């Protein structure tokens, strides 16, 4: 067809087209297409100046006039028309300075990106970290004890509220053993009814334990609602207390300082065991422990009489005292003078012990029968009348408040008492980290004289209060 068209053209036009065709052929011939030693196609192109990136035209010279050191070899990407087709894994692209403008921006961005990542990364030396004192901001003082001060604080790591227990260290005395004990025990305890230890910060002057922030405790809650708590709320608080105790007792740990101040209450009504400064891991068989444990009002009679061999039953006496206090609205045995006075208050209700009612009592260091008035045991409702208002409450309290330690109900057994029979069965199947309030229809009730309007938004559902202190 092409020959036919050529033959039909005038002679002068034919010669002109031949010249044009010859010129084009010579021009295309200057692109030297050859096969490299390693099997790749190569195209020799002129090396463009940097000025061309700014939009200036560069002079393209014939390849035979360009020195070899100025030529750039660019491997051509594979196409379906490539006569020297190779497998994909052998096809590579080498960038030339033709992409200088793009490469300059991308390379500089790559150099700067590590700095950007370093500032935004949690692992940055300047960003807040766990274990660092400057990662927490103190907001206000919550309380002060003999060796520690507790602050409300805020974590710069995650922005959450925390409780900072700052323990003062003295160079000649070192770290208080109670702080070491508390930290070591809490690190291994993970339960929704046990306060969570977030972090430990150690400096030359202080040891700071960082806990989850729980805004009030059972003591403050009862002070806010005098005269006894709502019976349903007492049941939920006691159930959670027993859950936490059962957890640590199964791990052979005794709390040894149960009292309302050490039972924290969250804004959702969750109770958490706290202050494990006197807690002790119990070995089997039991060793001898100090009898200087447990606040006086919640100290069992065996410890008051000098016993140094005790087990989980030590904590269960405190549970009984707290149970009565929540229902009645006053402490069960508020001793005002000394250990003698405390024991008299206990014996007045439970009866003065003897070898028949308490085997081995005569061997206790501080038991002198002639020192105590002889009382006979009474029904608990005679001392605390509100126990009779709640089904099975008196029976449970009487099984917890036993002078003879071995007669006290264990935490696990107490959870199965009839007193809790009207609670949803699902509560006994919860995992350790599941709250009882995750079960439908389990919620705190409005305390007497308390209005839901006084506490803002109702988070418990219809008819429930938002307990806030």
Coordinates of C-alpha atoms in Angstrom, one line a residue, residues 31-191:
X31 CA 19.5 6.2 19.9
X32 CA 21.8 3.3 20.5
X33 CA 19.7 0.4 21.6
X34 CA 21.8 -2.5 22.7
X35 CA 21.7 -5.4 25.1
X36 CA 23.8 -5.2 28.3
X37 CA 26.0 -8.0 29.6
X38 CA 23.5 -8.8 32.3
X39 CA 20.6 -9.1 29.8
X40 CA 18.9 -5.7 30.3
X41 CA 18.0 -3.2 27.6
X42 CA 19.8 0.1 27.8
X43 CA 19.1 3.5 26.3
X44 CA 21.8 6.1 26.4
X45 CA 20.4 9.6 27.1
X46 CA 21.9 12.9 27.7
X47 CA 22.5 14.1 31.3
X48 CA 20.2 17.0 31.9
X49 CA 21.4 20.0 33.9
X50 CA 19.7 21.0 37.2
X51 CA 18.5 24.1 35.5
X52 CA 16.1 22.1 33.5
X53 CA 14.2 21.4 36.7
X54 CA 13.4 25.0 36.9
X55 CA 11.8 25.0 33.5
X56 CA 14.8 26.1 31.4
X57 CA 15.4 24.3 28.2
X58 CA 18.6 22.3 28.0
X59 CA 20.6 21.7 24.8
X60 CA 20.3 18.1 23.6
X61 CA 23.5 17.2 21.8
X62 CA 24.1 14.2 19.6
X63 CA 25.2 11.2 21.7
X64 CA 28.4 10.8 19.8
X65 CA 29.5 14.2 21.0
X66 CA 28.8 13.5 24.7
X67 CA 31.7 12.2 26.8
X68 CA 31.1 8.7 28.2
X69 CA 31.4 9.9 31.8
X70 CA 28.4 12.3 31.2
X71 CA 26.1 9.6 29.9
X72 CA 23.6 8.0 32.2
X73 CA 22.4 4.5 31.8
X74 CA 18.7 4.0 32.4
X75 CA 17.2 0.5 32.5
X76 CA 14.0 0.4 30.6
X77 CA 11.0 -1.1 32.2
X78 CA 9.5 -4.2 30.8
X79 CA 6.7 -3.9 28.3
X80 CA 4.7 -6.3 26.2
X81 CA 6.6 -5.0 23.1
X82 CA 10.1 -5.6 24.6
X83 CA 12.0 -8.0 22.4
X84 CA 14.4 -8.8 25.3
X85 CA 11.6 -9.7 27.8
X86 CA 12.9 -10.8 31.2
X87 CA 11.1 -12.1 34.4
X88 CA 9.7 -9.4 36.6
X89 CA 12.2 -10.0 39.4
X90 CA 15.0 -8.9 37.0
X91 CA 13.4 -5.7 35.9
X92 CA 14.7 -2.7 37.8
X93 CA 14.4 1.1 37.6
X94 CA 17.4 3.3 38.2
X95 CA 16.5 7.0 38.6
X96 CA 18.5 9.6 36.8
X97 CA 19.0 13.3 37.6
X98 CA 16.0 13.9 35.3
X99 CA 14.0 13.5 38.5
X100 CA 16.2 15.8 40.5
X101 CA 13.4 18.2 41.6
X102 CA 11.2 15.4 42.8
X103 CA 14.0 13.4 44.4
X104 CA 15.3 16.5 46.2
X105 CA 11.9 17.1 48.0
X106 CA 11.3 13.4 48.8
X107 CA 14.8 12.9 50.1
X108 CA 14.7 15.9 52.3
X109 CA 11.3 14.8 53.6
X110 CA 12.8 11.4 54.4
X111 CA 15.6 13.1 56.3
X112 CA 13.2 15.2 58.3
X113 CA 10.6 12.4 59.0
X114 CA 12.6 10.7 61.8
X115 CA 12.6 14.0 63.7
X116 CA 8.8 14.3 63.3
X117 CA 8.3 10.7 64.4
X118 CA 10.7 11.1 67.4
X119 CA 8.6 14.0 68.8
X120 CA 5.3 12.3 68.3
X121 CA 6.3 8.9 69.5
X122 CA 5.5 7.7 73.1
X123 CA 9.1 6.5 73.3
X124 CA 10.5 10.0 72.9
X125 CA 12.9 11.1 75.7
X126 CA 10.9 14.2 76.1
X127 CA 7.4 12.5 76.2
X128 CA 5.8 11.3 79.4
X129 CA 6.8 7.8 80.5
X130 CA 5.8 5.3 83.1
X131 CA 8.2 5.2 86.0
X132 CA 9.1 8.9 85.8
X133 CA 8.1 11.5 88.4
X134 CA 7.4 14.2 85.9
X135 CA 4.8 12.1 84.2
X136 CA 2.3 12.9 86.9
X137 CA 0.9 16.2 88.0
X138 CA -0.2 16.7 91.6
X139 CA -3.6 18.4 91.8
X140 CA -4.5 18.4 95.5
X141 CA -3.6 16.8 98.8
X142 CA -6.1 14.1 99.9
X143 CA -4.5 13.0 103.2
X144 CA -1.4 12.5 105.2
X145 CA -0.2 9.7 107.4
X146 CA 2.8 8.8 109.5
X147 CA 5.0 8.0 106.6
X148 CA 3.1 8.8 103.4
X149 CA 1.1 11.6 101.9
X150 CA -1.6 10.9 99.3
X151 CA -2.4 13.3 96.5
X152 CA -4.9 13.4 93.7
X153 CA -3.0 13.6 90.5
X154 CA -3.2 13.4 86.7
X155 CA -1.2 11.2 84.4
X156 CA 0.5 12.9 81.6
X157 CA 0.8 9.5 79.9
X158 CA -2.9 8.9 79.3
X159 CA -4.6 11.9 80.9
X160 CA -6.4 9.8 83.6
X161 CA -6.8 10.8 87.3
X162 CA -4.6 8.9 89.7
X163 CA -3.9 8.7 93.4
X164 CA -0.2 9.4 94.3
X165 CA 0.9 7.8 97.5
X166 CA 4.2 9.6 98.2
X167 CA 6.3 7.8 100.8
X168 CA 9.1 9.8 102.4
X169 CA 12.4 8.0 102.5
X170 CA 15.0 8.6 105.2
X171 CA 18.6 7.9 104.3
X172 CA 19.4 6.2 107.6
X173 CA 16.3 4.1 107.6
X174 CA 15.8 3.3 103.9
X175 CA 12.5 2.4 102.3
X176 CA 9.7 1.5 104.8
X177 CA 9.1 -2.2 104.8
X178 CA 5.3 -1.6 104.6
X179 CA 5.8 0.3 101.3
X180 CA 7.9 -2.5 99.9
X181 CA 5.3 -5.1 101.0
X182 CA 2.4 -3.1 99.6
X183 CA 4.1 -2.6 96.2
X184 CA 5.2 -6.2 95.9
X185 CA 1.8 -7.7 96.8
X186 CA -0.3 -5.3 94.6
X187 CA 1.9 -5.9 91.5
X188 CA 0.5 -9.5 91.4
X189 CA -3.1 -8.7 92.3
X190 CA -5.5 -8.1 89.4
X191 CA -9.2 -8.0 90.5

